[in-house]
PDB file of C-alpha atoms in Angstrom:
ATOM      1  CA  UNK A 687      14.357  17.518 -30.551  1.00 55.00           C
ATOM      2  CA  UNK A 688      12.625  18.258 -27.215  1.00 73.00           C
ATOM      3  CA  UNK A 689      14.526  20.965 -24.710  1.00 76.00           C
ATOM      4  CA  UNK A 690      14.692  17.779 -22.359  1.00 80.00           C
ATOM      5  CA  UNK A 691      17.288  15.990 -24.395  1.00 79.00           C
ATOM      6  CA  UNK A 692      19.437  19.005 -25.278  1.00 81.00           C
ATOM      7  CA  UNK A 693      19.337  19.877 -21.467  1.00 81.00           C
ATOM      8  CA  UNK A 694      20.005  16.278 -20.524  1.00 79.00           C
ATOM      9  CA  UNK A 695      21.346  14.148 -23.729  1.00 81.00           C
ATOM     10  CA  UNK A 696      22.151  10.842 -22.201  1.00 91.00           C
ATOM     11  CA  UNK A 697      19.432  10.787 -19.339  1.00 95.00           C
ATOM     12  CA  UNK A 698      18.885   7.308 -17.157  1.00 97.00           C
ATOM     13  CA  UNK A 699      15.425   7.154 -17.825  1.00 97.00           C
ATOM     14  CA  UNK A 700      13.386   8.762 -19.740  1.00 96.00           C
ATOM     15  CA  UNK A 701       9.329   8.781 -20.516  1.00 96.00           C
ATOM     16  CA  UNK A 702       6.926  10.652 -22.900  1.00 96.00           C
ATOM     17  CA  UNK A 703       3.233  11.248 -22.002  1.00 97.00           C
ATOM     18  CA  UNK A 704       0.412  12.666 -24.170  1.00 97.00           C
ATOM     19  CA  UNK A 705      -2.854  13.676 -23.707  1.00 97.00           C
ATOM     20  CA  UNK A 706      -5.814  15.429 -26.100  1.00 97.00           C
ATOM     21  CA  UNK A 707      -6.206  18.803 -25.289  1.00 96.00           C
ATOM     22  CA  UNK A 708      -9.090  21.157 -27.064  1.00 91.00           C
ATOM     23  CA  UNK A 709      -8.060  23.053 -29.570  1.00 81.00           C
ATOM     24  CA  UNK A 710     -10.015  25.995 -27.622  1.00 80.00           C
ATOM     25  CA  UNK A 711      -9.438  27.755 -25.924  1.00 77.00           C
ATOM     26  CA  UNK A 712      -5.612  27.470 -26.392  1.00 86.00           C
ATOM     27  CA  UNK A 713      -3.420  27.696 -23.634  1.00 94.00           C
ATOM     28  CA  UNK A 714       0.564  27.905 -23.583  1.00 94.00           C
ATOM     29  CA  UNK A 715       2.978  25.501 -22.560  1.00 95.00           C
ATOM     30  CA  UNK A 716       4.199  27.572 -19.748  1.00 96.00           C
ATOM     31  CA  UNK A 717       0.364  27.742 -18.959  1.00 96.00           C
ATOM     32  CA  UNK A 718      -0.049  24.224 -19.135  1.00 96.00           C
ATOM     33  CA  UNK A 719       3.484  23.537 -17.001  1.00 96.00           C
ATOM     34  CA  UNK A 720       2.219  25.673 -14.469  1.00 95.00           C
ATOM     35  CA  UNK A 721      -1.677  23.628 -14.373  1.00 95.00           C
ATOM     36  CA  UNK A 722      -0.156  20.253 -14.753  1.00 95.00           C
ATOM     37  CA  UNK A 723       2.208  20.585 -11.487  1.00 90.00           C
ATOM     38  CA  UNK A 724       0.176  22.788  -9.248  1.00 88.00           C
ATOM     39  CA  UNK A 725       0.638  20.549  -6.161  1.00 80.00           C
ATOM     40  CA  UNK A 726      -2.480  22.707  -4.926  1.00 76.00           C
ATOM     41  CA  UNK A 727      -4.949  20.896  -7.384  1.00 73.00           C
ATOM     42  CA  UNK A 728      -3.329  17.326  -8.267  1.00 76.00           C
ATOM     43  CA  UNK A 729      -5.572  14.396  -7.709  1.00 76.00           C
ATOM     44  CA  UNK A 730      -6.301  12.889  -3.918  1.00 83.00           C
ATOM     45  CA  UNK A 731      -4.126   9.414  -4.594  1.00 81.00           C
ATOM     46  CA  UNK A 732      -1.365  11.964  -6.053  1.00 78.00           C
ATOM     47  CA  UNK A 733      -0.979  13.982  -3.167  1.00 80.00           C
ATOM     48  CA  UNK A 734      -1.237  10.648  -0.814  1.00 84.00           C
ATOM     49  CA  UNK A 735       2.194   9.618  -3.046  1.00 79.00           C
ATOM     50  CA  UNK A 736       3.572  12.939  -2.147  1.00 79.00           C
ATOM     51  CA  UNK A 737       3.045  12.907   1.111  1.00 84.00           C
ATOM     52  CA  UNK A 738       4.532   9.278   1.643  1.00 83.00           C
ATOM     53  CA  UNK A 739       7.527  10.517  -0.062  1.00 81.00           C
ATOM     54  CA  UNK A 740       7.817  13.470   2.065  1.00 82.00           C
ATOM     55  CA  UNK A 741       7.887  10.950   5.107  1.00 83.00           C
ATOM     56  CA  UNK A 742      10.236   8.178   3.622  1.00 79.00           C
ATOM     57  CA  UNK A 743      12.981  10.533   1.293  1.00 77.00           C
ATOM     58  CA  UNK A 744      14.933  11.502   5.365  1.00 79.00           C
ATOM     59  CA  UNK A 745      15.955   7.716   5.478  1.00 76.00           C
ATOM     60  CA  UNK A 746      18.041   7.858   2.288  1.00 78.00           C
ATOM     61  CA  UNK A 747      19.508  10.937   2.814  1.00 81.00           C
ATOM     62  CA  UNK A 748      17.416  12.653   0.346  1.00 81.00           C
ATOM     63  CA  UNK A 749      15.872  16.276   1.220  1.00 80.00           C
ATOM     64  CA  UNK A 750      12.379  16.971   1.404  1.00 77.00           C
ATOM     65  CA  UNK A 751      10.714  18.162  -1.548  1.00 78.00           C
ATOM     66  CA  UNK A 752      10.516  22.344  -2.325  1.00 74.00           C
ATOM     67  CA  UNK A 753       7.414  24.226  -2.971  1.00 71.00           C
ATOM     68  CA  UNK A 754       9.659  25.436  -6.248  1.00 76.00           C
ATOM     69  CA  UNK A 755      10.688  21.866  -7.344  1.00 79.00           C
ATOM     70  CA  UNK A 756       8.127  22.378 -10.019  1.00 83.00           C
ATOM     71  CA  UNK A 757       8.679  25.586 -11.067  1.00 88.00           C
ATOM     72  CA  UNK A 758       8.850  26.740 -14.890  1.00 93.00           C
ATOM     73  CA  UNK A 759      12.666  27.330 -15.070  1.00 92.00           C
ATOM     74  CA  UNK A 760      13.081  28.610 -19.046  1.00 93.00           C
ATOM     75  CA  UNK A 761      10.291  28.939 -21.921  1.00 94.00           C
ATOM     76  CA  UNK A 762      11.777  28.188 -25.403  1.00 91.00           C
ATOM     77  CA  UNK A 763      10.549  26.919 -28.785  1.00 88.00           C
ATOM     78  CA  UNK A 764       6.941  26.614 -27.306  1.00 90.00           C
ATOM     79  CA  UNK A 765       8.034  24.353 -24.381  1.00 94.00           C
ATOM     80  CA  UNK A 766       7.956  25.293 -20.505  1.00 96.00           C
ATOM     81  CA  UNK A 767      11.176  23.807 -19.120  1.00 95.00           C
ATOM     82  CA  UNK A 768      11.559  22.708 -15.541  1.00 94.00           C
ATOM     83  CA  UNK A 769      14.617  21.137 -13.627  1.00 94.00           C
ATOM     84  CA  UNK A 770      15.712  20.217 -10.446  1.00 92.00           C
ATOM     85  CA  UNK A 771      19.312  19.309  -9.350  1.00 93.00           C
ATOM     86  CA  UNK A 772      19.543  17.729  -6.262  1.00 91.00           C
ATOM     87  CA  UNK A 773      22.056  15.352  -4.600  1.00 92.00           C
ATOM     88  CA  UNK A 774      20.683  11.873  -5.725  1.00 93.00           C
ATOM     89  CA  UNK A 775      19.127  12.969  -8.696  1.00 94.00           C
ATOM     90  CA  UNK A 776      19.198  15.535 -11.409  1.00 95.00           C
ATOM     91  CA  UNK A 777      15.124  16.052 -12.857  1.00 93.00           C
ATOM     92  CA  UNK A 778      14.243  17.813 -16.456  1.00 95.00           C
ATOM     93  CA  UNK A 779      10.382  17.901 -17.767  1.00 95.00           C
ATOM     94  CA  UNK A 780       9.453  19.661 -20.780  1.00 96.00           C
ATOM     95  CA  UNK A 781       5.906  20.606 -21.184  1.00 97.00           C
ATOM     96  CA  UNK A 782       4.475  21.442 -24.685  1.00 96.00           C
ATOM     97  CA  UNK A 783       0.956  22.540 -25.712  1.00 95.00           C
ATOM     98  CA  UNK A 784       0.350  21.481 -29.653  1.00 94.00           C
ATOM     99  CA  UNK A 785      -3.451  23.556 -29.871  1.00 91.00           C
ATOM    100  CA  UNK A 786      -3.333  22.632 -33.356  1.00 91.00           C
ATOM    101  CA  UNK A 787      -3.077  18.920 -33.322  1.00 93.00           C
ATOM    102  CA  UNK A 788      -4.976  19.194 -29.659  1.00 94.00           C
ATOM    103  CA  UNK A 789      -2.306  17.291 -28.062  1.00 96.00           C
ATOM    104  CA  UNK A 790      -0.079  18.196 -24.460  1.00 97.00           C
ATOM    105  CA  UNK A 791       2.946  16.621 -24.384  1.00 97.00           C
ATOM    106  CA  UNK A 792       5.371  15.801 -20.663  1.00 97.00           C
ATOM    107  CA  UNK A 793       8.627  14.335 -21.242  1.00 96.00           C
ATOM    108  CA  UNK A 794      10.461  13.680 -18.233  1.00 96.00           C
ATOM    109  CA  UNK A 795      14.426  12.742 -18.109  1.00 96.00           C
ATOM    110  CA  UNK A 796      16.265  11.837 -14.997  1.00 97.00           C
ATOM    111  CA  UNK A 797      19.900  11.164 -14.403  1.00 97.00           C
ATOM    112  CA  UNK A 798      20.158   9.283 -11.301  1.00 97.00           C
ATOM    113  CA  UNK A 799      23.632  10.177  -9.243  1.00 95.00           C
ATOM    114  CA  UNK A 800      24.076   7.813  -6.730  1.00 94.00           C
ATOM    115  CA  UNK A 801      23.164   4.798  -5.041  1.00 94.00           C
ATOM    116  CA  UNK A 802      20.578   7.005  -3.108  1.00 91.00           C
ATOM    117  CA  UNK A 803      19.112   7.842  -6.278  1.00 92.00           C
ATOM    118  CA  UNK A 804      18.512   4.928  -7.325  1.00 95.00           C
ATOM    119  CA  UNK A 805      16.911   3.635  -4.446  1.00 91.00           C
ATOM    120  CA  UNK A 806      14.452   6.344  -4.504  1.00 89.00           C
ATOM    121  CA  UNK A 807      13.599   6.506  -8.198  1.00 93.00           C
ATOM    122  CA  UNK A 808      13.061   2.294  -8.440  1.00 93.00           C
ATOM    123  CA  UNK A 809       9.305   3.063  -7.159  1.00 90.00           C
ATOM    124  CA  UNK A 810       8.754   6.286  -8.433  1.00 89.00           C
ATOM    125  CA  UNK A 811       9.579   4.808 -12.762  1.00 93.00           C
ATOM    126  CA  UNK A 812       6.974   2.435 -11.687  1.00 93.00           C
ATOM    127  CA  UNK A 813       4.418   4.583 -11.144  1.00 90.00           C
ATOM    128  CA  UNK A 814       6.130   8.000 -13.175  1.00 93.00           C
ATOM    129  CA  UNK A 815       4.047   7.888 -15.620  1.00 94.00           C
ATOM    130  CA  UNK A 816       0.164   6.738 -13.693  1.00 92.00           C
ATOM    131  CA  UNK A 817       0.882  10.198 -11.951  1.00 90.00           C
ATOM    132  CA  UNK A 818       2.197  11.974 -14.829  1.00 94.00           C
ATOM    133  CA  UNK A 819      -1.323  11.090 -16.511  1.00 95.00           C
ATOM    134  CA  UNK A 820      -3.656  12.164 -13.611  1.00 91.00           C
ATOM    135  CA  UNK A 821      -1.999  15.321 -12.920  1.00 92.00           C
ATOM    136  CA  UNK A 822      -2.522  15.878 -17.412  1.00 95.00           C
ATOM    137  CA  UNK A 823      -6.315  15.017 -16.994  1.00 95.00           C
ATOM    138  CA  UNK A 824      -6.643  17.300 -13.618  1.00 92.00           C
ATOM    139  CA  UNK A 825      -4.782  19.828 -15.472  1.00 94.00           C
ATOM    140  CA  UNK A 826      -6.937  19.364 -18.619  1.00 95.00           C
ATOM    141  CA  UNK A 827     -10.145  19.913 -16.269  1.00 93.00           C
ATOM    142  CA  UNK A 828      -9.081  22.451 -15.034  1.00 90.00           C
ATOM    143  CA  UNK A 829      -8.348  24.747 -18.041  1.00 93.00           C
ATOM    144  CA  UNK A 830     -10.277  23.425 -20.190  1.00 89.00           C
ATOM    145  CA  UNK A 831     -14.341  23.275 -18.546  1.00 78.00           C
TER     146      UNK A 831
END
């Protein structure tokens, strides 16, 4: 069982993305975490939905985003774990690297807290996991040419 579900066992939504990887060079999953949510190098349409949300999130409520948001919170069992508790939401990602099998793995849970919340995340599980894949592959460029 991923670190996601023990951190969050009965989440609102949840999603699993994969991607190849090479099997070299190898890289960890705290490596990988840190590649994959670099806000400095996600892709141009990316950064456009960022930015949106930066401008919309003050009309529910909801604070703006923190350069930490994305931060690698705990490193067990070969997964990077990241969270975020905020007011409307409460965020857990789990990033694993499997060199062997050349596979990187994101699984993403969210429990959703209030109306706010929900409001906010209806878009966002729309397009969760579009983004989650383009920030793989930029992350996969990255390390990997």
């Amino acid at each position: 069982m991923t670190l996601v579900f023990k951190a969050m066992p009965a989440p609102d939504w949840a999603e699993a993305t994969t991607i190849t990887i090479p099997s070299v060079p190898t890289h960890t999953s705290e490596e990988w975490a840190q590649a994959v949510f670099d806000v400095r190098n996600v892709p141009a349409p990316v950064l456009a939905m960022f930015w949106l949300r930066e401008r919309v999130v003050g009309l529910l409520g909801i604070a703006k985003g923190r350069p930490d948001t994305f931060a690698v919170d705990k490193i067990a069992d070969g997964e990077a774990l990241i969270e975020a508790d905020e007011k409307h939401l409460r965020f857990v990602a789990s990033v694993q690297a499997d060199n062997d099998a050349g596979l990187l793995h994101v699984v993403t849970a969210v429990e959703l807290k209030n109306r706010a919340g929900r409001i906010y995340f209806a878009p966002v599980q729309v397009l969760h996991g579009v983004i989650t894949r383009a920030m793989m592959t930029s992350a996969r460029k990255r390390l990997c040419t």
